[in-house]
Amino acid sequence: MQAQQLNAPKKKLQLTYDQQKTIWAIIFLLPWLAGLILLFLKPFIESLRFSFFNLTPQIGYIAEEFVGFENYLFALNSHTTTNSSFRLEILNTMSDALFNLPVLLIFSLFIAVLLNMKFKGRGVVRAIFFIPVILNSVAVTAALGGGDAISQILEQQGISKLFDLEFYLLSGGIPDFLVGFIVGLIGRIYDILALSGVPILLFLASIQSIPGHLYEAAKIEGATPYEMFWLITLPNVTPHIITVTIYALVDTFMTSTVSTIISDTLAKQQWGLASAMAWIYVGVVLLLLVVIFILAKIFKIGDSHYEH
Amino acid sequence: MNINLNANLETGILTLTDERKRKSAAIRRTRKFQAILISILRAIILGGLCFVILYPTIQQVLLALRAPGDANDPSVIWIPKNWSLMNFEIASIAMHYWNALLNTIKLSAVSMVLQLASTALAGYAFSRLRFKGSNILFIFVLITIILPPQALSLAQYLYFRDIQLIGKESSIYLMSGLGMGIRSGIFIYIFRSFFKGLPKELEEAAQIDGANVFRIFWNVMLPNARGAIVTVSLFAFVWQWNDTYFVKIFEVAKEEFPILTMELLNVAENVRVALFYTGGLELIGQEIWSNPLFLATISNVSALLMMLPLLIMYLFVQKQFVESIERTGIVG
């Protein structure tokens, strides 16, 4: 550093690599920063402000009336829809997310490993697993009659009756609580399949970018596929586990009833209330994220293992 | 093992190698057995899941392929009595299919390229070009990911009205180019974790060779992050394709600029008008009008028509997931 500073007056353009890096970082971030400031921060602050106001549309302008935390209190305590309330839905979505996430992660990593193996018709199978990614769109779902596209159609077509698992298991003399558990898990397969399309592709891509020589070396050393998974695939995939978790969490909330309630409130032109609801939603997601990050730190998931 | 070795040492090398051969043959046999077991299990699991995914889709396709007149025939469950592509014709008229398809492709492709550029740069800066305050900035990336889009819609609409971009497709391009498009935050996160996963030695070697930061990014890091590029392009394209939210608030879809998603949402209303004006009325007969099942079928067919190009595209693109080094067979 000292020598560099001495040299600096002579050759002004001679920057250290770290200085170069900072300048390039700013250049690289420029489009995103511009977007953040121009397109995001302004609406972001505006929406935070809205949540403390009662907004009513008038001809040509919007009338504002400051109400403090009333919108938040109303959303949490008194807001109800025909068959549930905002608070209930938020709690439901939270517990759903927490229960589904681990299953979703393990399931999609497992499927990604399977899809990465070499077998006949791999391309077709991968394309089939891509269908839920497309089917999860609002427009397609609306066209197919609302609800979770896949599970909805399955119910419509009576596939649940096709395999009346509960009946078979109960008549097979298996205890009630176990049947409940198994049926619950199987009932979730459709939900998890619908959610797992994107995570599977993310894991697949991350497995694909593991340097091939690692596996070659391991094979020469005589490692079994099992060892290769635990010692090569999994450590290399860990930085992506957090990505997938965040995606899945956000997706769970975005497709939940909570999101629908906010949209409905917005459509009723109760903009202040809708903003307050959105901020409660953000608070909850942030809380869950903090929990996940702390867990990840404790279990050392998500660090690049090249940095150690 | 040890006992075996000692006993063999007395008899000499020959038996030792025999012992080794026998062992390696046994290992090979168990490996082969394992491989067969794995492939059987894999076939069962993947086959089952594919069935669950495909079952409704196949049924939709078969329902779509029957003649419109059979729409409410309850005896048709799987195989149509009268095969016909009429439903597809009607749906494509009602959706303004070819026009909407072209517009959607354009919208998705342009915004994909823009998103790819802005998010790859940002992702690289956040993973490899750490500087003071980059962690604080990264928190904003997380906020853009988790903030529900509804929270911003009103303020965003008012803002875009002020800069007169409402009703123009360039509003979508502006958002994508500045890294604020559909789930851009997730893309930045994906790029960040991919670049993070690349070994530091790559960067150091290039640095010693005298490459500057941009060259390292462009010539060394980017080619190694092909997985990320393919993934992000795919999602950027698909999510823009499926988007109704931004297209709705920025009022991009118009009569002269139809877009598949919006056409799909309105297809039930459009089908009567479309048929009336194009003279398709005689094709299917009057009594069909009052049949909700017919309209539902047309909705389903339209959804299929919207999905189809993406599926075809994916069939080609998924080959890109296979890297040039053939090593995939060993994984797992």
XYZ file of C-alpha atoms in Angstrom:
640
model
C 0.000 0.000 0.000
C 2.777 2.402 1.012
C 4.680 1.927 -2.218
C 1.504 2.350 -4.179
C 0.790 5.685 -2.539
C 4.306 6.903 -3.245
C 3.921 5.989 -6.863
C 0.545 7.597 -7.139
C 1.610 11.160 -8.012
C 3.869 9.940 -10.840
C 1.391 7.653 -12.532
C -2.066 8.879 -11.753
C -3.856 6.056 -13.566
C -1.989 3.345 -11.671
C -4.718 2.062 -9.385
C -4.466 -0.952 -7.147
C -6.513 -3.937 -8.114
C -8.831 -3.290 -5.190
C -9.430 0.303 -6.263
C -10.071 -0.892 -9.802
C -12.545 -3.355 -8.386
C -14.486 -0.680 -6.527
C -14.723 1.507 -9.612
C -15.854 -1.408 -11.751
C -18.315 -2.449 -9.061
C -19.964 0.950 -9.292
C -20.027 0.763 -13.090
C -21.508 -2.738 -12.936
C -24.119 -1.654 -10.431
C -25.033 1.505 -12.295
C -28.095 0.219 -14.184
C -29.447 -1.477 -11.098
C -28.722 1.529 -8.863
C -30.466 3.840 -11.313
C -33.450 1.510 -11.306
C -33.419 1.301 -7.528
C -33.425 5.055 -7.077
C -35.717 6.030 -9.937
C -38.157 3.156 -10.161
C -38.096 1.535 -6.755
C -37.277 3.852 -3.880
C -39.777 6.503 -4.847
C -42.794 4.164 -5.059
C -41.396 2.308 -2.047
C -41.385 5.368 0.215
C -44.669 6.521 -1.277
C -46.297 3.205 -0.446
C -44.924 3.307 3.100
C -46.427 6.785 3.450
C -49.755 5.607 1.991
C -50.025 2.989 4.687
C -50.466 5.718 7.314
C -53.153 7.511 5.332
C -56.738 7.014 4.382
C -56.844 7.527 0.642
C -60.047 8.237 -1.183
C -60.161 8.833 -4.916
C -61.700 12.147 -5.969
C -62.099 13.500 -9.450
C -58.629 14.336 -10.676
C -56.803 13.780 -7.406
C -56.579 11.555 -4.365
C -57.734 12.884 -1.003
C -55.400 12.025 1.874
C -56.228 11.849 5.543
C -53.599 10.943 8.132
C -54.704 8.103 10.368
C -51.476 6.878 11.961
C -51.354 3.162 12.667
C -55.078 2.701 12.261
C -54.701 0.859 8.944
C -52.298 -1.621 10.497
C -54.531 -2.198 13.517
C -57.568 -2.610 11.315
C -55.793 -5.101 9.045
C -54.619 -7.186 11.983
C -57.649 -7.001 14.257
C -60.834 -6.326 12.391
C -60.309 -7.212 8.740
C -62.394 -10.184 7.664
C -63.404 -11.628 4.328
C -66.316 -13.953 3.713
C -64.636 -17.015 5.126
C -61.448 -15.932 6.832
C -59.523 -12.951 8.113
C -56.286 -11.313 7.150
C -54.624 -12.310 10.408
C -55.681 -15.930 10.050
C -54.422 -16.105 6.473
C -51.074 -14.583 7.418
C -50.631 -17.155 10.186
C -51.718 -19.983 7.876
C -49.293 -18.932 5.166
C -46.481 -18.655 7.697
C -47.007 -22.162 9.024
C -47.499 -23.492 5.484
C -44.211 -21.959 4.405
C -42.329 -23.307 7.420
C -43.661 -26.848 7.007
C -43.370 -26.997 3.238
C -39.920 -25.453 2.845
C -37.761 -28.318 4.159
C -39.793 -30.910 2.241
C -39.637 -28.755 -0.871
C -35.867 -28.301 -0.616
C -35.113 -31.979 -0.125
C -37.607 -33.043 -2.781
C -36.370 -30.652 -5.447
C -32.695 -31.382 -4.804
C -33.456 -35.092 -5.016
C -35.345 -34.688 -8.294
C -32.614 -32.440 -9.678
C -30.002 -35.115 -8.946
C -32.205 -37.727 -10.623
C -32.796 -35.525 -13.664
C -29.085 -34.891 -13.934
C -28.264 -38.583 -14.371
C -27.865 -40.010 -17.805
C -30.816 -42.019 -19.033
C -32.982 -42.432 -22.085
C -35.603 -39.748 -22.585
C -34.019 -37.364 -20.123
C -34.892 -34.365 -22.286
C -38.555 -35.313 -22.364
C -38.724 -35.931 -18.620
C -37.094 -32.562 -17.966
C -39.600 -30.906 -20.242
C -42.448 -32.557 -18.339
C -41.073 -31.226 -15.048
C -41.072 -27.802 -16.650
C -44.860 -27.878 -17.123
C -45.637 -26.763 -13.530
C -43.394 -23.724 -14.058
C -45.615 -22.644 -16.935
C -48.866 -23.762 -15.339
C -48.271 -21.589 -12.292
C -49.077 -18.453 -14.246
C -52.009 -16.278 -13.281
C -53.516 -16.266 -16.737
C -53.384 -20.026 -17.242
C -54.758 -20.611 -13.785
C -57.598 -18.200 -14.443
C -58.373 -19.898 -17.734
C -58.440 -23.287 -16.048
C -60.812 -22.036 -13.396
C -58.821 -20.581 -10.517
C -56.910 -22.125 -7.661
C -53.688 -24.041 -7.859
C -53.785 -25.184 -11.457
C -52.554 -28.719 -11.015
C -54.315 -29.668 -7.813
C -57.437 -27.985 -9.077
C -57.532 -30.008 -12.270
C -56.708 -33.153 -10.374
C -59.655 -32.560 -8.102
C -61.914 -31.738 -11.018
C -60.962 -34.895 -12.821
C -61.450 -36.915 -9.683
C -57.940 -38.296 -9.509
C -58.217 -38.240 -5.750
C -61.056 -40.706 -6.145
C -59.037 -42.756 -8.599
C -56.656 -43.662 -5.801
C -58.794 -43.546 -2.688
C -55.752 -44.141 -0.568
C -57.393 -43.307 2.715
C -60.008 -45.999 2.198
C -57.468 -48.672 1.229
C -55.185 -47.877 4.120
C -57.987 -47.801 6.674
C -59.448 -51.070 5.440
C -55.938 -52.495 5.538
C -55.972 -52.075 9.308
C -53.418 -49.291 9.564
C -53.841 -46.988 12.573
C -55.794 -43.779 12.078
C -53.090 -41.269 12.926
C -50.641 -42.919 10.518
C -53.206 -42.875 7.725
C -53.832 -39.203 8.398
C -50.135 -38.488 8.152
C -49.613 -40.458 4.938
C -52.699 -39.035 3.254
C -51.682 -35.538 4.312
C -48.251 -36.032 2.817
C -49.622 -37.444 -0.429
C -52.168 -34.647 -0.632
C -49.257 -32.254 -0.418
C -47.417 -33.884 -3.326
C -49.495 -31.843 -5.753
C -48.775 -28.592 -3.912
C -45.104 -29.415 -3.671
C -44.934 -30.454 -7.328
C -46.529 -27.176 -8.349
C -44.052 -25.205 -6.241
C -40.978 -27.236 -7.074
C -40.643 -26.548 -10.802
C -38.402 -23.524 -10.378
C -36.325 -24.950 -7.488
C -35.657 -28.116 -9.507
C -34.369 -26.074 -12.444
C -32.250 -23.929 -10.120
C -30.688 -26.972 -8.486
C -30.206 -28.631 -11.864
C -28.318 -25.618 -13.162
C -26.171 -25.435 -10.043
C -25.304 -29.130 -10.245
C -24.437 -28.633 -13.910
C -21.929 -25.926 -13.110
C -19.888 -28.050 -10.707
C -16.472 -28.492 -12.352
C -16.315 -31.937 -13.944
C -12.763 -32.646 -12.851
C -13.931 -32.962 -9.248
C -15.991 -35.996 -10.189
C -13.245 -37.430 -12.357
C -10.755 -37.186 -9.503
C -13.246 -38.733 -7.118
C -13.911 -41.574 -9.539
C -10.218 -42.317 -9.861
C -9.957 -42.400 -6.083
C -12.749 -44.958 -6.117
C -15.530 -42.923 -4.546
C -19.036 -44.352 -4.643
C -21.893 -42.305 -6.132
C -23.194 -41.903 -2.579
C -19.899 -40.383 -1.408
C -19.727 -38.203 -4.488
C -23.142 -36.777 -3.674
C -22.303 -35.942 -0.057
C -18.755 -34.747 -0.646
C -19.004 -33.006 -4.023
C -22.556 -32.310 -5.137
C -24.004 -31.138 -1.825
C -21.197 -28.747 -0.774
C -21.213 -27.227 -4.248
C -24.960 -26.778 -4.234
C -25.181 -25.127 -0.794
C -24.773 -21.525 -1.995
C -27.942 -22.113 -4.013
C -29.943 -23.600 -1.171
C -30.497 -20.115 0.249
C -31.492 -18.811 -3.193
C -34.048 -21.564 -3.564
C -35.302 -20.999 -0.018
C -35.843 -17.302 -0.627
C -37.542 -18.009 -3.932
C -39.817 -20.632 -2.405
C -40.694 -18.451 0.567
C -41.522 -15.456 -1.582
C -43.430 -17.633 -4.013
C -45.465 -19.216 -1.224
C -46.492 -15.784 -0.020
C -47.074 -14.364 -3.468
C -49.439 -17.168 -4.429
C -51.161 -17.277 -1.047
C -54.563 -15.980 -0.026
C -52.802 -13.116 1.764
C -51.714 -11.804 -1.608
C -55.241 -12.192 -2.967
C -56.685 -10.257 -0.010
C -54.251 -7.409 -0.682
C -55.188 -7.374 -4.371
C -58.881 -7.337 -3.509
C -58.421 -4.502 -1.043
C -56.509 -2.614 -3.697
C -59.274 -3.227 -6.206
C -61.793 -1.801 -3.708
C -59.682 1.380 -3.813
C -58.813 1.071 -0.108
C -55.264 1.958 -0.996
C -54.085 2.938 2.458
C -55.310 -0.312 3.962
C -53.810 -2.341 1.110
C -50.439 -0.651 1.633
C -50.560 -1.367 5.353
C -51.378 -5.018 4.628
C -48.517 -5.208 2.174
C -46.158 -3.870 4.817
C -47.350 -6.382 7.381
C -46.700 -9.065 4.756
C -43.203 -7.683 4.179
C -42.567 -7.668 7.917
C -43.594 -11.298 8.216
C -41.478 -12.416 5.247
C -38.505 -10.461 6.587
C -38.933 -12.101 9.970
C -38.949 -15.555 8.390
C -35.918 -14.642 6.282
C -33.994 -13.516 9.347
C -34.802 -16.836 11.025
C -33.616 -18.700 7.911
C -30.421 -16.653 7.695
C -29.629 -17.279 11.358
C -30.234 -20.998 10.867
C -28.035 -20.933 7.759
C -25.264 -19.183 9.680
C -25.477 -21.734 12.488
C -25.324 -24.682 10.099
C -22.872 -22.883 7.775
C -25.108 -23.287 4.734
C -24.741 -20.873 1.881
C -21.081 -19.896 2.204
C -18.969 -20.559 -0.796
C -16.727 -23.386 0.274
C -13.982 -22.073 -1.992
C -13.508 -19.159 0.360
C -12.309 -21.325 3.235
C -8.565 -57.994 5.150
C -5.364 -57.918 7.199
C -5.549 -61.583 8.033
C -6.056 -62.421 4.412
C -3.039 -60.397 3.449
C -0.748 -62.049 5.995
C -1.771 -65.540 5.055
C -1.207 -64.760 1.407
C 2.230 -63.323 1.970
C 3.493 -66.769 2.850
C 2.206 -68.385 -0.326
C 3.499 -65.645 -2.562
C 2.470 -62.840 -4.903
C 0.427 -64.922 -7.313
C -2.373 -65.657 -4.874
C -2.285 -62.054 -3.770
C -3.151 -60.790 -7.220
C -5.793 -63.469 -7.521
C -7.294 -62.233 -4.311
C -7.277 -58.686 -5.663
C -8.928 -59.741 -8.882
C -11.605 -61.576 -6.992
C -12.211 -58.508 -4.823
C -12.395 -56.090 -7.704
C -14.762 -58.391 -9.541
C -16.970 -58.441 -6.464
C -16.865 -54.656 -6.251
C -17.710 -54.405 -9.901
C -20.625 -56.741 -9.410
C -22.028 -54.718 -6.502
C -21.525 -51.513 -8.493
C -23.429 -53.000 -11.403
C -26.163 -54.194 -9.103
C -26.361 -50.745 -7.505
C -26.549 -49.094 -10.902
C -29.440 -51.327 -11.951
C -31.218 -50.729 -8.641
C -30.785 -46.966 -8.969
C -32.104 -46.917 -12.510
C -35.164 -48.953 -11.535
C -35.931 -46.693 -8.581
C -35.344 -43.628 -10.727
C -37.702 -44.913 -13.404
C -40.425 -45.559 -10.801
C -40.100 -42.169 -9.104
C -39.772 -40.060 -12.235
C -42.412 -42.080 -14.046
C -44.871 -41.621 -11.202
C -44.291 -37.900 -10.932
C -44.480 -37.458 -14.691
C -47.800 -39.260 -14.603
C -49.112 -36.902 -11.920
C -48.040 -33.884 -13.968
C -49.138 -35.226 -17.322
C -52.470 -36.768 -16.355
C -54.437 -33.513 -16.336
C -52.499 -32.132 -19.288
C -53.209 -35.150 -21.476
C -56.849 -35.007 -20.520
C -56.966 -31.322 -21.434
C -55.378 -32.022 -24.794
C -57.815 -34.833 -25.551
C -60.782 -32.715 -24.473
C -59.504 -29.994 -26.757
C -59.312 -32.333 -29.715
C -62.993 -33.244 -29.864
C -65.525 -31.512 -32.035
C -67.185 -28.419 -30.509
C -70.582 -30.073 -30.800
C -69.476 -32.792 -28.381
C -68.587 -30.268 -25.692
C -71.213 -31.465 -23.264
C -71.150 -35.138 -24.141
C -70.565 -36.807 -20.763
C -69.718 -40.144 -22.370
C -66.506 -38.700 -23.765
C -63.860 -38.901 -21.083
C -60.642 -39.855 -22.816
C -60.932 -40.614 -26.502
C -63.020 -38.093 -28.491
C -65.779 -39.506 -30.683
C -65.282 -36.919 -33.398
C -61.733 -35.710 -33.705
C -61.417 -32.093 -34.693
C -59.034 -29.195 -34.591
C -61.969 -26.802 -34.654
C -61.522 -25.771 -31.010
C -57.974 -24.720 -31.750
C -59.125 -22.686 -34.744
C -61.826 -20.941 -32.725
C -59.450 -20.242 -29.837
C -56.771 -18.859 -32.099
C -59.307 -16.516 -33.723
C -60.637 -15.386 -30.354
C -57.136 -14.801 -28.991
C -55.823 -13.035 -32.110
C -53.263 -15.769 -31.689
C -50.594 -15.107 -34.302
C -50.524 -11.400 -33.697
C -50.462 -11.810 -29.937
C -47.826 -14.526 -30.219
C -45.476 -12.253 -32.163
C -45.956 -9.402 -29.699
C -45.442 -11.669 -26.725
C -42.285 -13.152 -28.218
C -40.941 -9.668 -28.870
C -41.819 -8.406 -25.405
C -40.349 -11.471 -23.688
C -37.193 -11.638 -25.789
C -36.276 -7.965 -25.466
C -36.949 -7.826 -21.745
C -35.062 -11.108 -21.289
C -31.934 -9.673 -22.903
C -32.194 -6.470 -20.871
C -32.765 -8.312 -17.619
C -29.906 -10.665 -18.367
C -27.522 -7.747 -18.869
C -28.523 -5.685 -15.851
C -28.816 -8.586 -13.400
C -25.615 -10.349 -14.483
C -23.609 -7.161 -13.950
C -25.220 -6.505 -10.576
C -24.864 -10.124 -9.493
C -21.183 -10.101 -10.382
C -20.591 -6.844 -8.524
C -22.290 -8.231 -5.424
C -20.342 -11.487 -5.427
C -16.853 -10.629 -6.665
C -16.396 -6.868 -6.446
C -17.194 -6.372 -2.782
C -16.724 -2.841 -1.543
C -17.707 -0.840 1.507
C -21.440 -0.660 1.707
C -22.126 -3.391 -0.823
C -23.740 -5.474 1.895
C -26.099 -2.631 2.733
C -26.977 -2.261 -0.933
C -27.585 -5.967 -1.117
C -30.285 -5.636 1.520
C -32.153 -3.552 -1.046
C -31.938 -6.444 -3.491
C -33.603 -8.608 -0.875
C -36.273 -5.972 -0.327
C -37.032 -5.825 -4.048
C -37.461 -9.599 -3.943
C -39.790 -9.826 -0.984
C -41.879 -6.711 -1.442
C -45.229 -7.840 -2.801
C -45.817 -6.161 -6.160
C -49.202 -4.878 -4.982
C -47.485 -2.659 -2.430
C -45.959 -0.614 -5.215
C -48.586 -0.767 -7.906
C -50.415 2.486 -7.163
C -47.286 4.543 -6.620
C -45.661 2.909 -9.648
C -48.640 3.673 -11.833
C -48.673 7.327 -10.766
C -44.937 7.578 -11.372
C -45.069 6.039 -14.821
C -47.988 8.287 -15.698
C -45.808 11.260 -14.792
C -43.036 10.171 -17.146
C -45.648 9.298 -19.794
C -44.803 5.651 -20.229
C -48.264 4.271 -19.534
C -49.552 2.251 -22.454
C -46.124 1.766 -23.973
C -44.110 -1.423 -24.095
C -40.988 0.603 -23.334
C -42.209 0.825 -19.716
C -41.530 -2.916 -19.416
C -38.156 -2.559 -21.137
C -37.198 0.297 -18.811
C -37.978 -1.820 -15.749
C -36.040 -4.802 -17.129
C -33.054 -2.768 -18.273
C -32.699 -1.132 -14.884
C -32.933 -4.413 -13.013
C -36.391 -3.802 -11.591
C -38.354 -6.100 -13.891
C -40.226 -9.244 -12.964
C -38.289 -10.880 -10.140
C -35.062 -9.189 -11.173
C -33.954 -9.447 -7.554
C -34.098 -13.227 -7.756
C -31.981 -13.123 -10.919
C -29.369 -10.965 -9.205
C -29.395 -13.466 -6.377
C -29.007 -16.401 -8.788
C -26.073 -14.757 -10.571
C -24.514 -13.830 -7.243
C -24.595 -17.370 -5.940
C -23.250 -18.771 -9.212
C -20.343 -16.335 -9.347
C -19.701 -17.007 -5.678
C -19.402 -20.699 -6.450
C -16.622 -20.192 -9.007
C -13.127 -20.840 -7.634
C -11.072 -17.800 -6.642
C -8.053 -19.237 -8.486
C -9.738 -18.497 -11.813
C -9.846 -14.814 -10.992
C -6.336 -14.767 -9.535
C -4.825 -16.477 -12.558
C -6.429 -13.971 -14.913
C -5.359 -11.121 -12.667
C -1.735 -12.282 -12.768
C -1.981 -12.441 -16.547
C -2.830 -8.763 -16.446
C -6.526 -8.845 -17.284
C -8.609 -5.983 -15.941
C -11.842 -6.454 -14.031
C -14.112 -6.256 -17.047
C -12.029 -8.729 -19.030
C -12.049 -11.155 -16.127
C -15.812 -10.833 -15.946
C -16.370 -11.151 -19.672
C -13.774 -13.721 -20.718
C -13.319 -15.815 -17.599
C -16.272 -15.647 -15.250
C -19.207 -15.306 -17.630
C -18.377 -18.382 -19.758
C -18.087 -20.373 -16.533
C -21.505 -19.250 -15.376
C -23.333 -20.730 -18.345
C -25.704 -22.535 -16.038
C -26.766 -19.237 -14.525
C -27.176 -17.579 -17.906
C -29.353 -20.365 -19.268
C -31.449 -20.487 -16.107
C -31.963 -16.750 -15.849
C -32.792 -16.368 -19.551
C -35.297 -19.163 -19.312
C -37.057 -17.739 -16.264
C -36.907 -14.164 -17.533
C -38.509 -15.263 -20.771
C -41.146 -17.486 -19.190
C -42.128 -15.036 -16.458
C -42.446 -12.171 -18.901
C -44.463 -14.475 -21.143
C -46.814 -15.322 -18.302
C -46.924 -11.857 -16.807
C -50.257 -10.207 -16.302
C -49.305 -7.913 -13.458
C -46.943 -5.400 -15.094
C -48.762 -5.645 -18.402
C -51.927 -4.692 -16.518
C -50.663 -1.746 -14.464
C -48.722 -0.236 -17.330
C -51.621 -0.948 -19.709
C -49.292 -2.399 -22.317
C -51.827 -4.682 -23.948
C -54.000 -2.814 -26.398
C -56.144 -3.648 -29.355
C -53.280 -2.943 -31.746
C -50.795 -4.631 -29.432
C -52.457 -7.851 -28.206
C -50.563 -9.994 -25.705
C -51.238 -13.673 -25.062
C -51.876 -13.486 -21.314
C -54.372 -10.673 -21.580
C -56.087 -12.307 -24.539
C -56.311 -15.495 -22.518
C -57.942 -13.687 -19.596
C -60.553 -12.180 -21.884
C -61.021 -15.112 -24.209
C -64.423 -16.091 -22.839
C -65.834 -12.686 -23.770
C -63.892 -12.398 -26.987
C -64.940 -15.705 -28.417
C -68.472 -14.557 -29.314
C -67.307 -11.339 -30.933
C -64.483 -13.029 -32.772
C -66.723 -15.739 -34.161
C -69.388 -13.284 -35.141
C -67.047 -11.105 -37.156
C -65.049 -13.856 -38.775
C -68.091 -15.842 -39.767
C -67.110 -18.795 -37.635
C -70.674 -18.911 -36.405
C -71.802 -21.274 -39.150
C -68.941 -23.613 -38.340
C -70.213 -24.654 -34.964
C -73.930 -24.014 -34.883
C -76.090 -21.677 -32.841
C -76.963 -23.843 -29.847
C -73.322 -23.918 -28.725
C -73.553 -20.279 -27.607
C -75.423 -20.863 -24.432
C -73.174 -23.754 -23.473
C -70.787 -22.878 -20.616
C -68.869 -26.094 -21.214
C -68.012 -24.972 -24.724
C -66.636 -21.682 -23.401
C -64.657 -23.567 -20.752
C -63.201 -25.788 -23.454
C -62.172 -22.764 -25.482
C -60.502 -21.295 -22.368
C -58.585 -24.517 -21.856
C -57.550 -24.689 -25.489
C -56.357 -21.096 -25.298
C -54.279 -21.911 -22.235
C -52.755 -24.834 -24.145
C -52.011 -22.546 -27.084
C -50.286 -20.126 -24.741
C -48.163 -22.831 -23.096
C -47.227 -24.677 -26.252
C -44.538 -22.303 -27.625
C -42.820 -22.275 -24.225
C -42.762 -26.058 -24.063
C -41.350 -26.344 -27.576
C -38.732 -23.729 -26.754
C -37.811 -25.521 -23.551
C -37.336 -28.837 -25.370
C -34.600 -27.160 -27.397
C -33.108 -25.080 -24.615
C -32.856 -27.854 -22.050
C -29.968 -29.367 -24.033
C -28.040 -26.291 -22.932
C -28.275 -27.568 -19.383
C -25.864 -30.312 -20.414
C -22.380 -28.881 -20.278
C -19.839 -29.770 -22.918
C -17.937 -32.124 -20.630
C -19.774 -35.420 -20.591
C -19.631 -36.174 -16.922
C -23.267 -36.078 -16.039
C -23.505 -39.859 -15.853
C -21.277 -39.960 -12.798
C -23.184 -37.435 -10.755
C -25.324 -38.698 -7.916
